[in-house]
Coordinates of N, CA and C in Angstrom, one line a residue:
M2 N 115.7 33.3 154.5 CA 115.0 34.0 155.6 C 113.6 34.4 155.0
S3 N 112.5 34.0 155.8 CA 111.2 34.4 155.3 C 110.8 35.8 155.8
T4 N 110.0 36.4 155.0 CA 109.5 37.8 155.3 C 108.1 37.7 155.8
V5 N 107.8 38.3 156.9 CA 106.5 38.4 157.5 C 105.8 39.6 156.9
P6 N 104.7 39.5 156.3 CA 104.0 40.7 155.7 C 103.6 41.7 156.8
E7 N 103.7 43.0 156.5 CA 103.3 44.0 157.4 C 102.2 44.8 156.8
I8 N 101.3 45.3 157.7 CA 100.2 46.2 157.3 C 100.1 47.4 158.1
F9 N 100.0 48.6 157.5 CA 99.8 49.8 158.2 C 98.3 50.0 158.4
I10 N 97.9 50.4 159.6 CA 96.5 50.8 159.9 C 96.4 52.2 160.6
D11 N 95.4 52.9 160.4 CA 95.1 54.1 161.1 C 94.4 53.8 162.4
G12 N 93.8 52.7 162.5 CA 93.0 52.3 163.7 C 92.1 51.1 163.6
L13 N 91.2 51.0 164.5 CA 90.3 49.9 164.5 C 88.9 50.3 164.0
G14 N 88.3 49.5 163.3 CA 86.9 49.8 162.8 C 85.9 49.1 163.7
K15 N 85.0 48.4 163.1 CA 84.0 47.6 163.8 C 84.6 46.5 164.6
T16 N 84.1 46.3 165.8 CA 84.5 45.1 166.6 C 83.3 44.4 166.9
R17 N 83.3 43.0 166.9 CA 82.2 42.2 167.2 C 82.6 40.9 167.8
F18 N 81.8 40.3 168.6 CA 82.0 39.0 169.2 C 80.9 38.1 168.8
A19 N 81.3 37.0 168.1 CA 80.3 36.0 167.7 C 80.9 34.7 167.5
G20 N 80.2 33.6 167.8 CA 80.8 32.3 167.6 C 82.0 32.0 168.5
G21 N 82.1 32.7 169.6 CA 83.2 32.4 170.5 C 84.5 33.1 170.1
V22 N 84.5 34.0 169.1 CA 85.7 34.7 168.7 C 85.4 36.2 168.5
L23 N 86.4 37.0 168.7 CA 86.4 38.4 168.5 C 86.8 38.7 167.1
R24 N 86.1 39.6 166.4 CA 86.5 40.0 165.0 C 86.6 41.5 165.0
I25 N 87.8 42.0 164.6 CA 88.1 43.4 164.6 C 88.5 43.8 163.2
D26 N 87.9 44.9 162.6 CA 88.3 45.4 161.3 C 89.5 46.4 161.5
L27 N 90.5 46.2 160.8 CA 91.7 47.0 160.8 C 91.5 48.0 159.6
V28 N 91.5 49.3 159.9 CA 91.1 50.3 158.9 C 92.2 51.3 158.6
T29 N 92.1 51.9 157.4 CA 92.9 53.1 157.0 C 92.0 54.2 156.6
L30 N 92.5 55.4 156.7 CA 91.7 56.6 156.3 C 91.8 56.7 154.8
Q31 N 90.8 57.0 154.1 CA 90.8 57.3 152.7 C 90.3 58.7 152.4
D32 N 91.1 59.4 151.6 CA 90.8 60.8 151.3 C 89.5 60.9 150.6
P33 N 88.7 61.9 150.9 CA 87.5 62.1 150.1 C 87.8 62.6 148.7
P34 N 86.9 62.4 147.7 CA 87.2 62.9 146.4 C 87.6 64.4 146.4
E35 N 88.5 64.8 145.5 CA 88.9 66.2 145.5 C 87.7 67.2 145.3
G36 N 87.7 68.2 146.1 CA 86.6 69.2 146.0 C 85.4 68.8 146.9
S37 N 85.4 67.6 147.5 CA 84.3 67.1 148.3 C 84.4 67.7 149.7
A38 N 83.2 68.0 150.3 CA 83.2 68.5 151.6 C 83.1 67.4 152.7
K39 N 83.1 66.2 152.2 CA 83.0 65.0 153.1 C 84.3 64.8 153.8
A40 N 84.2 64.3 155.0 CA 85.3 64.0 155.8 C 86.0 62.7 155.3
A41 N 87.2 62.4 155.7 CA 87.9 61.2 155.2 C 87.1 60.0 155.8
A42 N 86.9 59.0 154.9 CA 86.2 57.8 155.3 C 87.2 56.7 155.7
T43 N 86.8 55.7 156.3 CA 87.7 54.5 156.7 C 87.4 53.4 155.7
E44 N 88.4 52.6 155.4 CA 88.3 51.4 154.6 C 88.9 50.3 155.3
T45 N 88.2 49.2 155.4 CA 88.7 48.0 156.1 C 89.8 47.4 155.2
R46 N 91.0 47.2 155.7 CA 92.1 46.6 155.0 C 92.3 45.1 155.3
M47 N 92.0 44.7 156.5 CA 92.2 43.4 157.0 C 91.3 43.2 158.2
K48 N 91.0 41.9 158.5 CA 90.2 41.6 159.7 C 91.1 40.8 160.6
L49 N 91.0 41.1 161.9 CA 91.8 40.4 162.9 C 90.8 39.5 163.7
V50 N 91.0 38.2 163.8 CA 90.1 37.3 164.4 C 90.9 36.6 165.5
M51 N 90.4 36.7 166.8 CA 91.1 36.0 167.9 C 90.1 35.5 169.0
T52 N 90.6 34.7 169.8 CA 89.9 34.2 170.9 C 89.8 35.2 172.1
P53 N 88.9 35.0 173.0 CA 88.9 35.9 174.2 C 90.3 35.9 174.9
Q54 N 90.9 34.7 175.0 CA 92.2 34.7 175.7 C 93.3 35.4 174.9
G55 N 93.2 35.3 173.6 CA 94.1 36.1 172.7 C 93.9 37.6 172.9
L56 N 92.7 38.0 173.1 CA 92.4 39.4 173.3 C 93.0 39.9 174.6
L57 N 92.9 39.1 175.7 CA 93.5 39.4 177.0 C 95.0 39.5 176.9
Q58 N 95.6 38.6 176.1 CA 97.1 38.7 176.0 C 97.5 39.9 175.1
T59 N 96.7 40.2 174.1 CA 97.0 41.4 173.3 C 96.9 42.7 174.1
V60 N 95.8 42.8 174.9 CA 95.6 44.0 175.8 C 96.8 44.1 176.8
K61 N 97.2 43.0 177.4 CA 98.3 43.1 178.3 C 99.6 43.6 177.6
G62 N 99.8 43.0 176.4 CA 101.0 43.5 175.7 C 101.0 44.9 175.3
M63 N 99.8 45.4 174.8 CA 99.6 46.8 174.4 C 99.8 47.7 175.6
N64 N 99.2 47.3 176.8 CA 99.4 48.1 178.0 C 100.8 48.3 178.4
A65 N 101.6 47.2 178.3 CA 103.0 47.2 178.6 C 103.7 48.2 177.6
L66 N 103.4 48.1 176.3 CA 104.0 49.0 175.3 C 103.7 50.4 175.6
V67 N 102.4 50.7 175.9 CA 102.0 52.1 176.3 C 102.8 52.6 177.5
Q68 N 103.0 51.8 178.5 CA 103.7 52.2 179.7 C 105.2 52.5 179.3
E69 N 105.8 51.6 178.5 CA 107.2 51.8 178.1 C 107.3 53.2 177.3
M70 N 106.3 53.5 176.5 CA 106.4 54.8 175.7 C 106.2 56.0 176.7
V71 N 105.4 55.8 177.7 CA 105.2 56.9 178.7 C 106.5 57.1 179.5
D72 N 107.1 55.9 179.9 CA 108.4 56.0 180.6 C 109.5 56.7 179.8
R73 N 109.5 56.5 178.5 CA 110.5 57.1 177.6 C 110.2 58.5 177.2
G74 N 109.0 59.0 177.6 CA 108.6 60.3 177.2 C 108.0 60.5 175.8
I75 N 107.7 59.4 175.2 CA 107.1 59.4 173.8 C 105.6 59.8 173.9
L76 N 105.0 59.2 174.9 CA 103.6 59.5 175.2 C 103.5 60.2 176.5
V77 N 102.4 61.0 176.7 CA 102.2 61.7 178.0 C 100.9 61.1 178.6
A78 N 101.0 60.6 179.8 CA 99.8 60.0 180.4 C 98.8 61.1 180.7
Q79 N 97.6 60.8 180.5 CA 96.5 61.7 180.8 C 95.7 61.2 182.0
K80 N 95.3 62.2 182.8 CA 94.4 61.8 184.0 C 93.0 61.5 183.5
P81 N 92.3 60.5 184.0 CA 90.9 60.3 183.6 C 90.1 61.6 183.9
K82 N 89.1 61.8 183.1 CA 88.2 62.9 183.3 C 87.5 62.8 184.6
G83 N 87.4 64.0 185.3 CA 86.8 64.0 186.6 C 87.8 64.0 187.8
D84 N 89.1 63.6 187.5 CA 90.1 63.7 188.5 C 90.6 65.1 188.6
A85 N 90.8 65.5 189.8 CA 91.2 66.9 190.1 C 92.7 67.0 190.2

């Protein structure tokens, strides 16, 4: 049985579109040096490269996952700003 590598990220860094593909930096937070007043910085751990069609499929899948988490009570849906 083969093992697929996993990577933990805290979020997305820079995103750019060039040469017909989307490039997204996957980042983690790095603690500032001890005693430093600086905020945590981000460090790129990996880059995700995909086609526009791949982006659409990814967004569709993520939206379905978010909706499932809302339905289960894991996340709470927020109303857009400006809605009364």
